[in-house]
Amino acid sequence: MPSDQRNRRNRLRLRLLRVAGRALATRPRRATGGPTRVLLLRPDHVGDVLLTAPAVALLRASLPGARLDYVVGPWSADAARHGPTVDRVWPLAYPGFTRRRRANLVAPYAVLVREAARLRRERYDLAVVFRPDHWWGALLALAAGVPVRVGGLTAETAPLLTHTYTAPPSEHAADQSLSMARLALQACGAPHADLCDSAMFAVTEPARAAAVDLWTRYGLEGRTVIGIHPGAGTPLKSWPNEHWAKVVDGLLSDGLRVVLVGAPDDGELLAAIKTHFAREPVPAACGQSLDVSAALYQRCALVIALDSGAAHLAAAVGTPTVRLYGPAPPDTFGPWPRRADQHVLMTRRLACVPCGHLEAPPCGARALPACMLALGVDDVLNVARAQLARV
């Protein structure tokens, strides 16, 4: 879409959102003793839900008697179910996050009207929209009649929320979510508990058993195993297949074992990488549940991945990682909390890195951008070997 057309559309949308904000506005009310029904909204994917887990844990600890309903995309529902305890995980295919072309301009608003009617019946006291720029979620909470609505401050969200948070430059996404949770508690007059060390992802025993079965089938027991997850949610975070294969060959030459891990849609990617192997083939696990993937990572000595939910998942179960970053800023979307065993690789040779653009970066790339191509196979192997030497 041409930039002038996009700008006109954005200006029109902003005017309509301001009108909607005035037309649907309700007076915020403070529930006696704090909120009893809380609506949490997070439209993004697995990594974002994992990074929001500390904020959910804070709300759970601070509001032990409240009902917490967590509305997430079906693509990240398992991450929410295995995170801090909530009363209900409610999957919603958020428009704009399905990675499919929308049917028409009206479709997102038809979904909003339907979901708002359903949510209105729940009579929530408080809504927290964890994605800072998610005006659709803010409008949904407003249309659902939630009196106290908390989220990030943007031109689009401001008319729709009762309380807004402005993140300082380079604040990590997890800290942003925590700040929104604290603001929500303050807005409702509820004291906040101390930040607890809650698990970001709890692995089940059946998932551990599935991981043990794979280890047994491929003779991995008693060996140092490196997990590699080469997939990412966008082509702009990708790395060449032949590079991945060379990393695998390098690890095998060190006497290590490797297991390739992929999401349900990564079958073709893993198969393509296997065609480049110079040494023996390696086992691959693709299509398993998020729970089983977490159990696989838990058994690995190290996981090498792109800037993706897989890296956050591995870290959430305590496994060291090496992560390849390009367009996205690791200060905001990198490891959290920062630990010595969580390594970020990002080129320093390009002044534009990180640009922060995951759809249309200034360089014009649509896949395999220069910032990712600048990361070499030896860069990855050297960091991986250094981490393994520390164990």
CSV table of C-alpha atoms in Angstrom, one decimal, residues 15-362:
chain,number,residue,atom,x,y,z
A,15,ARG,CA,-10.8,10.1,14.0
A,16,LEU,CA,-13.2,7.1,14.2
A,17,LEU,CA,-11.5,5.8,17.4
A,18,ARG,CA,-11.9,9.2,19.0
A,19,VAL,CA,-15.5,9.3,18.2
A,20,ALA,CA,-15.9,5.7,19.5
A,21,GLY,CA,-14.1,6.7,22.7
A,22,ARG,CA,-16.5,9.6,23.4
A,23,ALA,CA,-19.6,7.6,22.4
A,24,LEU,CA,-18.9,4.5,24.5
A,25,ALA,CA,-17.1,6.1,27.4
A,26,THR,CA,-18.2,5.0,30.9
A,27,ARG,CA,-17.2,6.5,34.2
A,28,PRO,CA,-14.5,4.4,35.9
A,29,ARG,CA,-15.6,2.9,39.1
A,30,ARG,CA,-13.5,1.5,41.9
A,31,ALA,CA,-14.7,-1.9,43.1
A,32,THR,CA,-14.8,-2.1,46.9
A,33,GLY,CA,-11.8,-4.2,48.0
A,34,GLY,CA,-10.4,-4.2,44.5
A,35,PRO,CA,-11.6,-5.8,41.3
A,36,THR,CA,-13.4,-9.1,41.3
A,37,ARG,CA,-13.3,-9.8,37.5
A,38,VAL,CA,-10.3,-9.0,35.5
A,39,LEU,CA,-9.9,-9.3,31.7
A,40,LEU,CA,-6.3,-9.7,30.3
A,41,LEU,CA,-5.7,-9.2,26.6
A,42,ARG,CA,-2.6,-10.3,24.7
A,43,PRO,CA,-3.0,-10.8,20.9
A,44,ASP,CA,0.6,-11.7,20.1
A,45,HIS,CA,2.4,-14.9,19.7
A,46,VAL,CA,4.2,-17.4,22.1
A,47,GLY,CA,7.2,-15.3,23.0
A,48,ASP,CA,5.1,-12.3,23.9
A,49,VAL,CA,2.9,-14.4,26.1
A,50,LEU,CA,5.9,-15.9,27.8
A,51,LEU,CA,7.3,-12.4,28.5
A,52,THR,CA,4.0,-11.3,29.9
A,53,ALA,CA,3.9,-14.2,32.4
A,54,PRO,CA,5.6,-12.2,35.2
A,55,ALA,CA,2.9,-9.5,35.0
A,56,VAL,CA,0.2,-12.2,35.1
A,57,ALA,CA,1.8,-13.7,38.1
A,58,LEU,CA,1.9,-10.3,39.8
A,59,LEU,CA,-1.8,-9.8,39.2
A,60,ARG,CA,-2.6,-13.3,40.4
A,61,ALA,CA,-0.6,-12.8,43.6
A,62,SER,CA,-2.1,-9.3,44.2
A,63,LEU,CA,-5.7,-10.3,43.5
A,64,PRO,CA,-6.0,-13.9,45.0
A,65,GLY,CA,-9.7,-13.7,45.2
A,66,ALA,CA,-10.4,-12.2,41.8
A,67,ARG,CA,-11.3,-14.1,38.6
A,68,LEU,CA,-8.7,-13.6,35.9
A,69,ASP,CA,-9.6,-14.4,32.3
A,70,TYR,CA,-6.8,-14.3,29.8
A,71,VAL,CA,-7.8,-13.7,26.2
A,72,VAL,CA,-5.0,-14.8,23.9
A,73,GLY,CA,-4.6,-15.9,20.3
A,74,PRO,CA,-5.1,-19.7,19.7
A,75,TRP,CA,-1.5,-19.7,18.5
A,76,SER,CA,-0.3,-18.9,22.0
A,77,ALA,CA,-3.0,-20.4,24.2
A,78,ASP,CA,-0.7,-23.2,25.3
A,79,ALA,CA,1.8,-20.7,26.5
A,80,ALA,CA,-0.9,-19.1,28.6
A,81,ARG,CA,-2.2,-22.4,30.0
A,82,HIS,CA,1.2,-23.4,31.1
A,83,GLY,CA,2.1,-20.0,32.6
A,84,PRO,CA,0.9,-18.5,35.9
A,85,THR,CA,-2.5,-19.7,37.0
A,86,VAL,CA,-5.5,-17.9,35.7
A,87,ASP,CA,-9.2,-18.9,35.9
A,88,ARG,CA,-9.7,-19.2,32.2
A,89,VAL,CA,-7.7,-19.0,29.0
A,90,TRP,CA,-10.0,-17.7,26.3
A,91,PRO,CA,-8.6,-18.2,22.7
A,92,LEU,CA,-9.5,-15.4,20.2
A,93,ALA,CA,-8.2,-15.2,16.7
A,94,TYR,CA,-7.3,-11.5,16.9
A,95,PRO,CA,-7.6,-9.7,13.6
A,96,GLY,CA,-4.2,-8.7,12.3
A,97,PHE,CA,-2.4,-11.4,14.1
A,98,THR,CA,-3.6,-14.5,12.2
A,99,ARG,CA,-0.8,-14.2,9.6
A,100,ARG,CA,-3.6,-14.5,7.0
A,101,ARG,CA,-4.9,-11.8,4.7
A,102,ARG,CA,-8.2,-10.4,6.1
A,103,ALA,CA,-11.4,-11.1,4.1
A,104,ASN,CA,-12.4,-7.4,3.9
A,105,LEU,CA,-12.2,-4.1,5.8
A,106,VAL,CA,-15.3,-4.8,7.8
A,107,ALA,CA,-14.2,-8.3,9.1
A,108,PRO,CA,-12.1,-7.1,12.1
A,109,TYR,CA,-15.0,-5.0,13.4
A,110,ALA,CA,-17.5,-7.8,12.9
A,111,VAL,CA,-15.3,-9.9,15.2
A,112,LEU,CA,-15.1,-7.0,17.6
A,113,VAL,CA,-18.9,-6.6,17.9
A,114,ARG,CA,-19.4,-10.3,18.4
A,115,GLU,CA,-16.7,-10.6,21.1
A,116,ALA,CA,-17.7,-7.5,22.9
A,117,ALA,CA,-21.2,-8.8,23.3
A,118,ARG,CA,-19.8,-12.0,24.8
A,119,LEU,CA,-17.4,-10.2,27.1
A,120,ARG,CA,-20.1,-7.7,28.2
A,121,ARG,CA,-22.0,-10.6,29.8
A,122,GLU,CA,-19.0,-11.3,32.1
A,123,ARG,CA,-19.2,-7.8,33.7
A,124,TYR,CA,-15.5,-7.3,34.1
A,125,ASP,CA,-14.2,-4.6,36.5
A,126,LEU,CA,-10.8,-4.2,35.0
A,127,ALA,CA,-9.1,-4.8,31.6
A,128,VAL,CA,-5.4,-4.8,30.9
A,129,VAL,CA,-4.3,-4.6,27.3
A,130,PHE,CA,-0.7,-5.8,27.4
A,131,ARG,CA,0.3,-5.0,23.9
A,132,PRO,CA,1.2,-1.3,24.1
A,133,ASP,CA,-0.2,-0.2,20.7
A,134,HIS,CA,-3.2,-2.6,20.5
A,135,TRP,CA,-6.0,-0.2,19.8
A,136,TRP,CA,-8.3,-3.0,18.7
A,137,GLY,CA,-8.0,-4.7,22.1
A,138,ALA,CA,-8.6,-1.3,23.8
A,139,LEU,CA,-11.7,-0.8,21.7
A,140,LEU,CA,-12.9,-4.3,22.5
A,141,ALA,CA,-12.6,-3.6,26.3
A,142,LEU,CA,-14.4,-0.3,25.9
A,143,ALA,CA,-17.2,-1.9,23.8
A,144,ALA,CA,-17.5,-4.7,26.4
A,145,GLY,CA,-18.3,-2.1,29.0
A,146,VAL,CA,-15.2,-2.6,31.2
A,147,PRO,CA,-15.0,0.5,33.4
A,148,VAL,CA,-11.3,0.5,34.1
A,149,ARG,CA,-9.1,0.0,31.0
A,150,VAL,CA,-5.3,0.0,31.2
A,151,GLY,CA,-2.8,-0.1,28.4
A,152,GLY,CA,0.0,1.6,26.5
A,153,LEU,CA,-0.2,5.2,25.5
A,154,THR,CA,-0.5,5.8,21.7
A,155,ALA,CA,-2.6,8.2,19.6
A,156,GLU,CA,-5.0,5.3,18.8
A,157,THR,CA,-5.3,3.8,22.3
A,158,ALA,CA,-5.5,7.1,24.3
A,159,PRO,CA,-9.2,7.8,23.5
A,160,LEU,CA,-10.2,4.2,24.5
A,161,LEU,CA,-8.4,3.7,27.8
A,162,THR,CA,-8.9,5.2,31.3
A,163,HIS,CA,-5.3,4.7,32.3
A,164,THR,CA,-2.3,4.7,30.1
A,165,TYR,CA,1.4,3.8,30.5
A,166,THR,CA,4.3,5.3,28.6
A,167,ALA,CA,7.3,3.1,28.4
A,168,PRO,CA,10.8,4.6,28.8
A,169,PRO,CA,13.1,4.2,25.8
A,170,SER,CA,14.4,0.6,25.4
A,171,GLU,CA,12.4,-0.7,28.3
A,172,HIS,CA,12.1,-4.5,28.0
A,173,ALA,CA,8.7,-5.9,27.0
A,174,ALA,CA,8.5,-7.9,30.2
A,175,ASP,CA,9.0,-4.8,32.3
A,176,GLN,CA,6.4,-2.9,30.3
A,177,SER,CA,3.9,-5.6,31.1
A,178,LEU,CA,4.8,-5.5,34.7
A,179,SER,CA,4.4,-1.7,34.8
A,180,MET,CA,1.0,-2.0,33.2
A,181,ALA,CA,0.0,-4.6,35.8
A,182,ARG,CA,1.1,-2.2,38.6
A,183,LEU,CA,-0.8,0.7,37.1
A,184,ALA,CA,-3.9,-1.5,36.8
A,185,LEU,CA,-3.7,-2.4,40.5
A,186,GLN,CA,-3.1,1.3,41.4
A,187,ALA,CA,-6.1,2.3,39.3
A,188,CYS,CA,-8.3,-0.1,41.2
A,189,GLY,CA,-7.0,0.8,44.6
A,190,ALA,CA,-5.5,-2.7,45.1
A,191,PRO,CA,-2.1,-3.2,46.8
A,192,HIS,CA,0.4,-5.1,44.7
A,193,ALA,CA,2.2,-8.1,46.0
A,194,ASP,CA,6.0,-8.6,45.8
A,195,LEU,CA,7.1,-9.9,42.4
A,196,CYS,CA,7.3,-13.6,42.9
A,197,ASP,CA,9.5,-16.1,41.2
A,198,SER,CA,6.7,-17.8,39.3
A,199,ALA,CA,7.4,-20.2,36.5
A,200,MET,CA,7.0,-18.7,33.0
A,201,PHE,CA,6.1,-22.2,31.7
A,202,ALA,CA,5.3,-25.4,33.6
A,203,VAL,CA,6.2,-28.6,31.9
A,204,THR,CA,3.9,-31.6,32.5
A,205,GLU,CA,5.0,-35.1,33.3
A,206,PRO,CA,3.4,-36.5,30.0
A,207,ALA,CA,5.5,-34.0,28.1
A,208,ARG,CA,8.7,-35.1,29.9
A,209,ALA,CA,7.9,-38.7,29.2
A,210,ALA,CA,7.5,-37.9,25.5
A,211,ALA,CA,11.0,-36.2,25.5
A,212,VAL,CA,12.5,-39.2,27.3
A,213,ASP,CA,11.0,-41.4,24.5
A,214,LEU,CA,12.6,-39.4,21.8
A,215,TRP,CA,16.0,-39.4,23.6
A,216,THR,CA,15.8,-43.2,23.9
A,217,ARG,CA,14.8,-43.8,20.3
A,218,TYR,CA,17.7,-41.7,19.0
A,219,GLY,CA,20.3,-42.9,21.5
A,220,LEU,CA,20.7,-39.4,23.0
A,221,GLU,CA,20.8,-40.6,26.7
A,222,GLY,CA,24.1,-39.7,28.3
A,223,ARG,CA,25.1,-37.4,25.5
A,224,THR,CA,25.5,-33.7,25.3
A,225,VAL,CA,22.6,-32.6,23.1
A,226,ILE,CA,22.2,-29.2,21.4
A,227,GLY,CA,18.7,-28.2,20.3
A,228,ILE,CA,18.4,-26.1,17.2
A,229,HIS,CA,15.1,-24.3,16.4
A,230,PRO,CA,15.6,-22.6,13.0
A,231,GLY,CA,12.1,-21.2,12.5
A,232,ALA,CA,10.8,-17.7,13.2
A,233,GLY,CA,7.5,-16.0,12.9
A,234,THR,CA,8.6,-13.7,10.1
A,235,PRO,CA,11.0,-14.1,7.1
A,236,LEU,CA,12.8,-11.0,8.2
A,237,LYS,CA,14.2,-13.0,11.1
A,238,SER,CA,15.3,-15.9,9.0
A,239,TRP,CA,18.8,-17.3,8.4
A,240,PRO,CA,20.0,-19.3,5.4
A,241,ASN,CA,19.4,-23.1,5.5
A,242,GLU,CA,22.9,-23.9,4.5
A,243,HIS,CA,24.2,-21.8,7.5
A,244,TRP,CA,22.1,-23.9,9.8
A,245,ALA,CA,23.4,-27.1,8.3
A,246,LYS,CA,27.0,-25.9,8.7
A,247,VAL,CA,26.3,-25.1,12.4
A,248,VAL,CA,25.0,-28.7,12.8
A,249,ASP,CA,28.0,-30.1,11.0
A,250,GLY,CA,30.3,-28.1,13.3
A,251,LEU,CA,28.6,-29.3,16.4
A,252,LEU,CA,28.7,-32.9,15.3
A,253,SER,CA,32.4,-32.6,14.5
A,254,ASP,CA,32.9,-31.6,18.2
A,255,GLY,CA,31.4,-34.9,19.3
A,256,LEU,CA,28.1,-33.4,20.3
A,257,ARG,CA,24.6,-34.6,19.3
A,258,VAL,CA,22.0,-32.3,17.8
A,259,VAL,CA,18.2,-32.4,17.6
A,260,LEU,CA,16.3,-30.1,15.2
A,261,VAL,CA,13.0,-28.8,16.7
A,262,GLY,CA,10.2,-27.1,14.8
A,263,ALA,CA,6.8,-25.7,15.2
A,264,PRO,CA,3.9,-27.5,13.4
A,265,ASP,CA,4.5,-25.5,10.2
A,266,ASP,CA,8.2,-26.0,10.1
A,267,GLY,CA,8.3,-29.4,8.5
A,268,GLU,CA,9.5,-28.2,5.1
A,269,LEU,CA,12.1,-25.9,6.7
A,270,LEU,CA,13.6,-28.8,8.7
A,271,ALA,CA,13.6,-31.0,5.6
A,272,ALA,CA,15.3,-28.3,3.5
A,273,ILE,CA,18.0,-27.9,6.1
A,274,LYS,CA,18.7,-31.6,6.2
A,275,THR,CA,19.5,-31.6,2.5
A,276,HIS,CA,22.6,-29.5,3.2
A,277,PHE,CA,24.2,-31.8,5.9
A,278,ALA,CA,27.7,-32.9,5.1
A,279,ARG,CA,27.8,-35.3,8.1
A,280,GLU,CA,25.3,-37.8,9.4
A,281,PRO,CA,21.6,-37.0,9.6
A,282,VAL,CA,20.1,-35.8,12.9
A,283,PRO,CA,16.8,-36.4,14.6
A,284,ALA,CA,14.0,-33.9,14.1
A,285,ALA,CA,10.9,-33.2,16.2
A,286,CYS,CA,8.2,-31.2,14.4
A,287,GLY,CA,4.5,-30.8,15.0
A,288,GLN,CA,4.6,-31.7,18.8
A,289,SER,CA,2.8,-29.6,21.4
A,290,LEU,CA,4.5,-26.6,22.9
A,291,ASP,CA,4.6,-28.6,26.2
A,292,VAL,CA,6.6,-31.3,24.5
A,293,SER,CA,8.9,-28.8,22.8
A,294,ALA,CA,9.6,-27.3,26.3
A,295,ALA,CA,10.4,-30.8,27.6
A,296,LEU,CA,12.8,-31.4,24.8
A,297,TYR,CA,14.6,-28.0,25.4
A,298,GLN,CA,14.8,-28.9,29.1
A,299,ARG,CA,16.9,-31.9,28.3
A,300,CYS,CA,19.3,-30.0,26.0
A,301,ALA,CA,22.6,-28.5,27.2
A,302,LEU,CA,22.0,-25.5,24.9
A,303,VAL,CA,19.4,-24.3,22.4
A,304,ILE,CA,20.3,-22.3,19.4
A,305,ALA,CA,17.5,-20.3,17.9
A,306,LEU,CA,16.4,-17.1,16.1
A,307,ASP,CA,14.7,-14.2,17.9
A,308,SER,CA,11.6,-16.3,18.5
A,309,GLY,CA,9.2,-17.8,21.0
A,310,ALA,CA,11.3,-20.9,21.0
A,311,ALA,CA,14.3,-19.1,22.5
A,312,HIS,CA,12.1,-17.6,25.2
A,313,LEU,CA,10.6,-21.1,25.9
A,314,ALA,CA,14.0,-22.7,26.3
A,315,ALA,CA,15.0,-20.0,28.7
A,316,ALA,CA,11.7,-20.4,30.6
A,317,VAL,CA,12.6,-24.0,31.4
A,318,GLY,CA,16.1,-23.1,32.4
A,319,THR,CA,18.2,-24.0,29.3
A,320,PRO,CA,21.0,-21.8,28.1
A,321,THR,CA,20.4,-20.2,24.7
A,322,VAL,CA,22.2,-18.6,21.8
A,323,ARG,CA,19.9,-16.3,19.9
A,324,LEU,CA,20.3,-14.6,16.5
A,325,TYR,CA,18.9,-11.1,16.3
A,326,GLY,CA,18.5,-8.8,13.4
A,327,PRO,CA,15.7,-6.2,13.0
A,328,ALA,CA,14.2,-6.5,16.5
A,329,PRO,CA,15.9,-4.7,19.4
A,330,PRO,CA,17.1,-7.2,22.0
A,331,ASP,CA,16.9,-4.5,24.7
A,332,THR,CA,13.2,-4.8,24.3
A,333,PHE,CA,12.6,-8.3,23.1
A,334,GLY,CA,15.7,-10.2,24.2
A,335,PRO,CA,16.3,-12.5,27.2
A,336,TRP,CA,14.5,-11.6,30.4
A,337,PRO,CA,15.6,-11.6,33.0
A,338,ARG,CA,19.1,-11.1,31.7
A,339,ARG,CA,21.4,-14.1,32.6
A,340,ALA,CA,24.9,-15.0,31.7
A,341,ASP,CA,23.8,-18.2,30.0
A,342,GLN,CA,21.4,-16.3,27.6
A,343,HIS,CA,23.5,-15.0,24.7
A,344,VAL,CA,22.4,-12.6,22.0
A,345,LEU,CA,24.2,-12.5,18.6
A,346,MET,CA,23.7,-9.3,16.6
A,347,THR,CA,25.9,-7.7,14.0
A,348,ARG,CA,27.7,-4.4,14.9
A,349,ARG,CA,28.8,-3.8,11.4
A,350,LEU,CA,25.6,-2.1,10.2
A,351,ALA,CA,24.5,1.2,11.6
A,352,CYS,CA,20.8,0.4,10.9
A,353,VAL,CA,20.7,-2.5,13.4
A,354,PRO,CA,18.3,-2.9,15.0
A,355,CYS,CA,15.8,-1.0,12.9
A,356,GLY,CA,12.7,-2.3,14.7
A,357,HIS,CA,10.8,-3.0,11.5
A,358,LEU,CA,9.5,-6.5,11.0
A,359,GLU,CA,7.3,-5.9,8.0
A,360,ALA,CA,8.8,-3.2,5.8
A,361,PRO,CA,12.3,-2.3,6.9
A,362,PRO,CA,14.1,0.7,5.4
